[in-house]
XYZ file of C-alpha atoms in Angstrom:
519
model
C 9.619 0.565 13.103
C 7.582 1.888 10.182
C 7.303 -1.545 8.614
C 5.951 -2.919 11.891
C 2.985 -0.540 11.726
C 1.868 -2.105 8.488
C 1.861 -5.594 9.997
C -0.699 -4.705 12.638
C -3.060 -2.001 11.473
C -5.388 -1.452 8.587
C -4.832 2.273 8.152
C -1.062 2.854 8.082
C -0.771 0.641 5.020
C -2.086 3.503 2.923
C 0.297 6.052 4.446
C 3.585 4.274 3.914
C 5.166 4.077 0.457
C 5.265 0.617 -1.050
C 7.818 -1.441 0.839
C 10.924 -2.463 -1.082
C 10.724 -6.019 -2.337
C 14.148 -6.780 -0.893
C 16.326 -5.296 1.794
C 18.867 -3.789 -0.635
C 17.832 -3.105 -4.238
C 20.310 -4.470 -6.755
C 23.202 -2.205 -7.591
C 22.912 0.000 -10.647
C 24.498 -1.262 -13.822
C 27.852 0.081 -14.940
C 27.801 3.169 -17.200
C 29.665 1.193 -19.874
C 26.873 -1.360 -20.004
C 24.274 1.406 -20.294
C 26.206 3.029 -23.120
C 26.286 -0.291 -24.948
C 22.529 -0.720 -24.480
C 21.986 2.804 -25.792
C 23.675 1.771 -29.060
C 21.841 -1.551 -29.295
C 20.253 -1.540 -32.799
C 17.351 -3.726 -31.668
C 16.503 -1.329 -28.835
C 16.789 1.662 -31.142
C 14.483 -0.068 -33.612
C 11.863 -0.679 -30.892
C 12.011 2.966 -29.877
C 11.481 4.075 -33.469
C 8.587 1.642 -33.986
C 6.805 2.978 -30.902
C 7.506 6.586 -31.885
C 6.097 6.167 -35.396
C 3.026 4.259 -34.173
C 2.069 7.019 -31.727
C 2.917 9.720 -34.275
C 0.534 8.075 -36.727
C -2.163 8.312 -34.103
C -1.544 11.972 -33.279
C -0.376 13.350 -36.624
C 2.733 15.163 -37.753
C 3.638 16.948 -34.522
C 5.740 14.098 -33.171
C 7.421 13.534 -36.525
C 8.421 17.211 -36.752
C 9.408 17.491 -33.080
C 10.549 14.026 -31.997
C 10.671 13.272 -28.292
C 14.112 12.427 -26.958
C 14.605 8.922 -25.569
C 17.492 8.323 -23.179
C 18.863 5.025 -21.902
C 19.680 5.496 -18.203
C 20.737 3.508 -15.174
C 18.637 3.262 -12.039
C 20.528 5.996 -10.201
C 19.741 8.486 -12.958
C 16.125 7.325 -13.062
C 15.706 7.812 -9.306
C 17.363 11.235 -9.430
C 14.938 12.511 -12.063
C 11.954 11.024 -10.243
C 13.036 12.808 -7.068
C 13.006 16.145 -8.898
C 9.654 15.533 -10.587
C 8.049 14.377 -7.312
C 9.203 17.466 -5.397
C 6.170 19.715 -6.049
C 3.755 16.907 -5.194
C 5.473 16.188 -1.881
C 5.574 19.891 -1.024
C 1.823 19.868 -1.501
C 1.545 17.208 1.214
C 4.314 18.306 3.598
C 4.824 21.936 4.572
C 8.399 21.397 5.748
C 10.710 21.662 2.717
C 13.258 19.224 4.138
C 10.580 16.663 4.945
C 9.084 17.018 1.459
C 12.503 16.561 -0.162
C 13.218 13.493 1.937
C 9.825 12.022 1.091
C 10.387 12.596 -2.625
C 13.779 10.920 -2.510
C 12.555 8.046 -0.332
C 9.571 7.324 -2.552
C 11.692 7.475 -5.715
C 14.230 5.080 -4.220
C 11.483 2.735 -3.031
C 9.857 2.264 -6.427
C 12.844 3.077 -8.655
C 13.698 -0.555 -9.355
C 10.174 -1.283 -10.604
C 9.888 1.600 -13.101
C 10.668 0.272 -16.565
C 10.471 3.626 -18.345
C 8.986 7.043 -17.663
C 8.371 10.370 -19.333
C 10.409 12.937 -17.396
C 8.882 16.368 -17.798
C 11.844 18.226 -16.326
C 14.023 16.800 -19.122
C 11.142 16.473 -21.616
C 12.454 13.052 -22.507
C 11.520 9.398 -22.131
C 13.957 7.588 -19.846
C 14.341 3.834 -20.348
C 16.034 1.704 -17.684
C 17.000 -1.673 -19.230
C 18.396 -3.068 -15.975
C 14.930 -2.810 -14.416
C 13.475 -5.101 -17.089
C 16.151 -7.659 -16.192
C 15.507 -7.219 -12.474
C 11.717 -7.557 -12.814
C 12.123 -10.694 -14.933
C 14.222 -12.238 -12.183
C 11.887 -11.029 -9.426
C 8.787 -12.446 -11.125
C 10.631 -15.523 -12.390
C 9.462 -14.685 -15.915
C 12.050 -14.162 -18.631
C 9.337 -13.000 -21.045
C 9.394 -9.652 -19.217
C 12.565 -8.861 -21.179
C 10.880 -9.586 -24.538
C 10.487 -6.891 -27.177
C 6.702 -6.862 -26.854
C 6.481 -5.509 -23.317
C 9.222 -2.910 -23.872
C 7.505 -1.690 -27.036
C 4.163 -1.391 -25.199
C 5.790 0.558 -22.366
C 7.392 2.894 -24.908
C 4.038 3.473 -26.613
C 2.507 4.389 -23.233
C 5.338 6.832 -22.540
C 5.146 8.419 -25.998
C 1.464 9.106 -25.299
C 2.495 10.877 -22.071
C 4.996 12.913 -24.060
C 2.361 13.992 -26.555
C -0.182 14.765 -23.829
C 2.417 16.835 -21.985
C 2.892 18.987 -25.079
C -0.844 19.477 -25.384
C -1.860 19.785 -21.745
C 1.378 20.489 -19.788
C 1.087 17.478 -17.499
C 3.513 18.889 -14.934
C 1.343 21.970 -14.425
C -1.824 19.871 -14.619
C -0.666 17.619 -11.787
C 1.248 20.086 -9.637
C -1.584 22.654 -9.612
C -3.891 20.216 -7.802
C -5.724 21.861 -4.920
C -5.140 18.948 -2.546
C -4.023 15.321 -2.401
C -7.446 14.022 -3.470
C -7.324 16.157 -6.597
C -3.733 15.034 -7.186
C -4.724 11.353 -7.211
C -7.734 12.052 -9.428
C -5.647 13.992 -11.959
C -2.998 11.292 -12.003
C -5.757 8.819 -12.859
C -6.737 11.025 -15.814
C -3.113 11.092 -17.011
C -2.500 7.358 -16.697
C -5.993 6.385 -17.802
C -5.747 8.399 -21.000
C -2.278 7.007 -21.764
C -3.604 3.481 -21.259
C -6.622 4.064 -23.502
C -4.547 5.471 -26.365
C -1.730 2.944 -25.946
C -4.237 0.082 -26.004
C -5.661 1.360 -29.312
C -2.224 1.970 -30.849
C -0.993 -1.486 -29.877
C -4.187 -3.075 -31.222
C -3.725 -1.266 -34.555
C -0.127 -2.506 -34.808
C -0.775 -6.079 -33.659
C 1.117 -5.500 -30.393
C -1.749 -6.239 -27.968
C -0.018 -9.217 -26.346
C 2.827 -7.057 -25.097
C 0.425 -4.324 -23.980
C -1.652 -6.781 -21.943
C 1.479 -8.224 -20.351
C 2.607 -4.731 -19.349
C -0.860 -3.915 -18.009
C -1.051 -7.128 -15.974
C 2.292 -6.291 -14.369
C 0.953 -3.042 -12.852
C -0.807 -4.684 -9.899
C 1.199 -7.912 -9.800
C 2.925 -9.130 -6.639
C 5.993 -11.343 -7.033
C 5.685 -15.063 -6.339
C 7.568 -16.481 -3.418
C 6.255 -13.951 -0.875
C 5.142 -16.538 1.654
C 4.557 -14.286 4.645
C 0.841 -13.373 4.456
C 1.281 -9.980 6.104
C 4.124 -9.003 3.772
C 2.104 -10.175 0.785
C -0.971 -8.265 1.923
C 1.113 -5.110 2.383
C 2.458 -5.412 -1.159
C -0.972 -6.098 -2.617
C -2.452 -3.004 -0.956
C 0.405 -0.882 -2.290
C 0.000 -2.417 -5.755
C -3.699 -1.569 -5.789
C -2.838 2.035 -4.951
C -0.761 2.212 -8.149
C -3.291 0.231 -10.165
C -6.061 2.730 -9.382
C -4.530 5.333 -11.686
C -4.162 2.889 -14.581
C -7.178 0.601 -14.299
C -9.806 2.907 -12.826
C -8.362 5.847 -14.734
C -8.835 4.051 -18.037
C -12.388 3.081 -17.094
C -13.113 6.752 -16.367
C -11.693 7.901 -19.716
C -13.609 5.158 -21.552
C -16.865 6.188 -19.885
C -16.343 9.869 -20.668
C -15.399 9.083 -24.269
C -18.521 6.949 -24.675
C -20.725 9.724 -23.301
C -19.106 12.822 -24.830
C -16.486 11.759 -27.357
C -13.229 13.644 -27.845
C -14.740 16.806 -26.403
C -15.303 14.943 -23.152
C -11.718 13.681 -23.103
C -10.431 17.224 -23.550
C -12.671 18.295 -20.668
C -10.983 15.739 -18.412
C -7.822 17.850 -18.673
C -9.525 21.253 -18.427
C -12.106 20.283 -15.761
C -10.741 17.108 -14.144
C -12.440 15.070 -11.415
C -11.874 16.507 -7.970
C -11.391 13.302 -6.005
C -10.842 9.553 -6.440
C -14.516 8.837 -5.865
C -15.365 10.732 -9.083
C -12.854 8.504 -10.865
C -14.483 5.397 -9.437
C -17.945 6.743 -10.298
C -17.707 8.290 -13.791
C -21.467 8.866 -13.796
C -21.063 11.244 -10.836
C -18.308 13.099 -12.689
C -20.421 13.384 -15.823
C -23.559 14.402 -13.929
C -22.941 15.527 -10.326
C -26.700 15.565 -9.683
C -26.649 11.750 -9.763
C -24.591 11.620 -6.584
C -27.015 10.868 -3.738
C -27.671 13.849 -1.526
C -26.510 13.268 2.028
C -26.123 15.283 5.192
C -23.166 13.057 6.093
C -19.841 14.846 5.642
C -16.781 12.663 6.162
C -14.411 15.635 5.920
C -16.275 17.367 8.732
C -15.722 14.271 10.844
C -12.015 14.133 10.009
C -11.684 17.836 10.789
C -13.003 17.086 14.273
C -10.500 14.239 14.721
C -7.633 16.517 13.680
C -8.861 19.198 16.064
C -8.798 16.719 18.956
C -5.616 14.826 18.111
C -3.117 16.764 16.007
C -1.070 19.233 18.009
C 1.121 22.088 16.756
C 4.228 20.768 15.043
C 2.676 17.378 14.300
C 1.784 16.188 10.826
C -1.396 14.885 9.313
C -2.028 13.198 5.996
C -5.433 12.465 4.466
C -5.930 9.522 2.150
C -8.564 7.349 0.542
C -9.027 3.624 0.974
C -9.964 2.218 -2.423
C -12.402 -0.678 -2.811
C -9.704 -2.692 -4.591
C -7.444 -2.300 -1.543
C -10.143 -3.706 0.718
C -9.809 -7.083 -0.975
C -6.082 -7.223 -0.209
C -6.491 -6.082 3.395
C -9.128 -8.694 4.202
C -7.406 -11.536 2.341
C -7.950 -14.801 4.210
C -11.465 -13.950 5.416
C -14.611 -15.291 3.699
C -14.573 -14.007 0.131
C -18.331 -13.436 0.000
C -18.258 -11.197 3.078
C -15.278 -9.244 1.759
C -17.055 -8.685 -1.556
C -20.169 -7.472 0.294
C -17.997 -5.022 2.233
C -16.465 -3.736 -1.013
C -19.822 -3.329 -2.709
C -21.491 -1.665 0.291
C -18.671 0.798 1.028
C -19.488 4.173 -0.518
C -16.284 5.872 0.587
C -13.528 5.621 3.175
C -11.379 8.552 4.267
C -8.239 8.211 6.371
C -6.101 10.501 8.499
C -2.651 9.538 9.777
C -1.098 11.795 12.420
C 2.601 11.615 13.272
C 4.917 13.566 15.540
C 8.512 14.393 14.481
C 9.415 14.510 18.176
C 8.167 10.938 18.710
C 9.515 8.763 15.882
C 7.322 5.724 15.434
C 4.344 7.170 17.309
C 1.229 7.282 15.174
C -2.458 7.945 15.638
C -4.795 7.200 12.770
C -8.450 7.029 11.882
C -10.469 5.484 9.099
C -14.021 6.706 8.500
C -16.160 4.398 6.363
C -19.512 5.328 4.872
C -21.960 2.602 3.869
C -25.426 2.755 2.375
C -27.270 1.491 5.439
C -26.780 0.941 9.160
C -26.974 -2.818 8.581
C -24.082 -2.660 6.140
C -22.031 -0.698 8.684
C -22.703 -3.389 11.300
C -21.613 -6.051 8.831
C -18.446 -4.026 8.273
C -17.849 -3.923 12.029
C -18.197 -7.702 12.195
C -15.705 -8.178 9.366
C -13.206 -5.839 11.044
C -13.670 -7.760 14.294
C -12.911 -10.974 12.451
C -9.814 -9.393 10.904
C -8.433 -8.442 14.325
C -8.856 -12.030 15.551
C -7.421 -13.384 12.308
C -4.287 -11.253 12.811
C -3.846 -12.863 16.244
C -3.667 -16.266 14.550
C -1.428 -15.087 11.691
C 1.062 -13.438 14.021
C 1.062 -15.932 16.880
C 4.691 -16.863 16.187
C 7.763 -15.392 14.554
C 10.329 -12.659 15.238
C 7.471 -10.151 15.278
C 4.458 -11.659 16.967
C 1.379 -10.733 18.958
C 2.098 -11.884 22.486
C -1.159 -10.833 24.102
C -4.590 -9.568 23.009
C -7.494 -8.225 25.001
C -10.901 -7.326 23.602
C -13.575 -5.176 25.233
C -17.086 -4.557 23.962
C -18.133 -0.902 23.866
C -21.652 0.575 23.804
C -22.028 4.293 24.346
C -24.968 6.389 25.485
C -25.200 8.071 22.078
C -25.924 4.732 20.403
C -22.390 4.003 19.162
C -21.320 0.396 19.583
C -18.165 -1.544 18.832
C -15.068 -2.890 20.515
C -11.565 -2.053 21.677
C -8.573 -4.278 20.974
C -5.382 -3.898 23.027
C -2.425 -5.894 21.745
C 1.136 -6.399 22.939
C 3.534 -6.985 20.087
C 6.972 -8.463 20.692
C 9.813 -7.644 18.314
C 13.520 -8.528 18.337
C 14.186 -5.009 19.628
C 11.319 -4.120 21.926
C 7.692 -4.673 22.797
C 4.973 -2.184 22.039
C 1.327 -1.592 22.716
C -1.112 -1.246 19.823
C -4.662 -0.094 20.531
C -7.553 -0.130 18.071
C -11.138 1.013 18.640
C -13.990 0.249 16.239
C -17.347 2.035 16.501
C -20.491 2.228 14.378
C -23.241 4.808 14.333
C -25.870 4.636 11.610
C -24.233 4.003 8.219
C -20.773 5.008 9.484
C -17.950 2.834 10.819
C -14.844 4.339 12.390
C -11.515 2.696 13.188
C -9.170 4.594 15.519
C -5.672 3.234 16.144
C -2.622 4.241 18.160
C 0.917 2.871 18.108
C 3.659 4.013 20.516
C 1.082 6.427 21.952
C 0.079 6.835 25.599
C -3.699 7.136 25.154
C -5.906 4.435 26.628
C -8.700 2.847 24.638
C -11.358 5.064 26.255
C -9.618 8.148 24.826
C -9.580 6.588 21.358
C -13.258 5.772 21.802
C -13.974 9.438 22.554
C -12.088 10.494 19.427
C -14.134 8.015 17.413
C -17.427 9.096 18.963
C -16.697 12.778 18.314
C -15.681 12.019 14.737
C -18.877 10.101 14.061
C -21.002 12.824 15.635
C -19.391 15.544 13.543
C -19.695 13.546 10.324
C -23.359 12.769 10.919
C -24.415 16.312 11.819
C -22.871 19.804 12.054
C -21.258 20.491 15.450
C -23.390 22.481 17.848
C -22.433 26.054 18.660
C -20.098 26.078 21.663
C -19.031 22.483 21.232
C -16.975 21.341 24.210
C -13.201 20.925 24.415
C -11.394 17.635 24.523
C -12.605 15.611 27.443
C -16.196 16.949 27.497
C -18.384 13.905 27.600
C -15.260 11.701 27.838
C -16.028 8.036 27.415
C -15.558 6.196 30.685
C -13.131 3.289 30.659
C -14.911 0.280 29.153
C -18.293 2.013 29.218
C -21.213 -0.132 28.044
C -24.955 0.252 28.223
C -25.219 -1.298 31.683
C -21.978 0.342 32.831
C -19.963 -2.879 32.816
C -16.973 -3.967 30.768
C -17.493 -7.182 28.862
C -14.544 -9.354 27.885
C -14.995 -10.445 24.288
C -13.952 -14.076 24.173
C -16.525 -14.982 21.536
C -15.691 -16.511 18.179
C -15.663 -13.839 15.450
C -18.052 -15.967 13.421
C -20.721 -15.890 16.134
C -23.689 -13.532 16.378
C -21.512 -10.635 15.315
C -20.347 -12.355 12.144
C -20.308 -10.539 8.840
C -23.089 -12.777 7.585
C -25.328 -11.988 10.527
C -24.682 -8.280 10.110
C -25.440 -8.484 6.421
C -28.892 -9.860 7.168
C -29.781 -6.536 8.785
C -28.979 -4.559 5.660
C -31.615 -3.899 2.993
C 0.138 10.176 -8.595
C 3.390 10.563 -10.944
C 3.001 9.233 -14.453
C 5.347 6.476 -15.524
């Protein structure tokens, strides 16, 4: 049922690994075929061209100590990725078995899309020719097997190899203090490789292949007609693209401000979170970051305190501005762009229970610049919920029933609850989502396969907002203190929301109120 989560909710999209592009990835090529490719003189020539081009950029070190390049099948590629991903997964999951399973699952999920990668456990570049063939078929573009793109990929990987000798990329990444730092450091790794590879390819006249490789990073295959499936893939693609695109922009900005010394500092004193990658000026001069009493982590801590019980798991993530565009695809482009531009940061928590497979409780906490922008965000989220009703009105998995209730709490929080019944070929399930705003903050609380009613989710959201906006008072109450009454509104009545999402609560009306693993 994991895939089903991603068809309904905004938040779980960022928790699940990218979904496979087909039910069963193509079988690995025969070892004989791989051995023949390994002796292919044209392939060997491309490898040597890329090696010499990067060596010319870095000096004699690579000539004296050449990096090994191995031609492998997909099974070997996935096996090495599983090993390299182990420390990162152990950082996120305390249980060793869970971490190992996550590493293997993630490697298998993306293994068919990795063209080549620098493997630090083997200190070698692994090239998987069958994946070039598979991607060409998937994207209906035979040019993806051309020499130009393979050469550009090899240049990128040779840069990783050189950087690993200089900065020990495995230690750099695996010593991250938390998942935020992990994503930020991965952006440094990929961003620097992209910057150097772009320059090397430009010097050699190979820019066309480099640009084709770069465009492929966030591409979604044609022929994905289901809008929910396409949106899921686009969100996942933007998660990968962050490290390459935003990482390169960070490295460019630091190089422009501080030259090579600044680039070296990115590896010795890297950004601490994705927001410092997205805002290089804040990384370069932390005093430029606006002072605020709002603390999103304090709010998420309160949510975890209320929701996550012993033995359950939590994962914290960021929602990137580029992912917002994919999530809200189909809604007015102007309003989506305003949401992207107004969103300062969004932090997510996904809580799961090993004893209840499929059950999930999640929260997204959005910070905007003004209260008006938060209200506009609420209106856009409201429109998205109604839009999903239309998108999923029919099909094997469809929304059979939806109910909306307006919420206005005594503390000033306002929003709505959405209760949906989803029918699947196997079962039916209840999905509950609560949206609330308070000042410049918007919170989305969701539950799938969970027993809590919408008023409980509203209390979790209210408590999260309160904690994020101001430090908790001494002697703060336990769960249930000040519990939100079922359907509570300002006059004590529940209001059925049958209004059109483009009415008074439309994004436009709200806007008027406003002033990972290198490869």
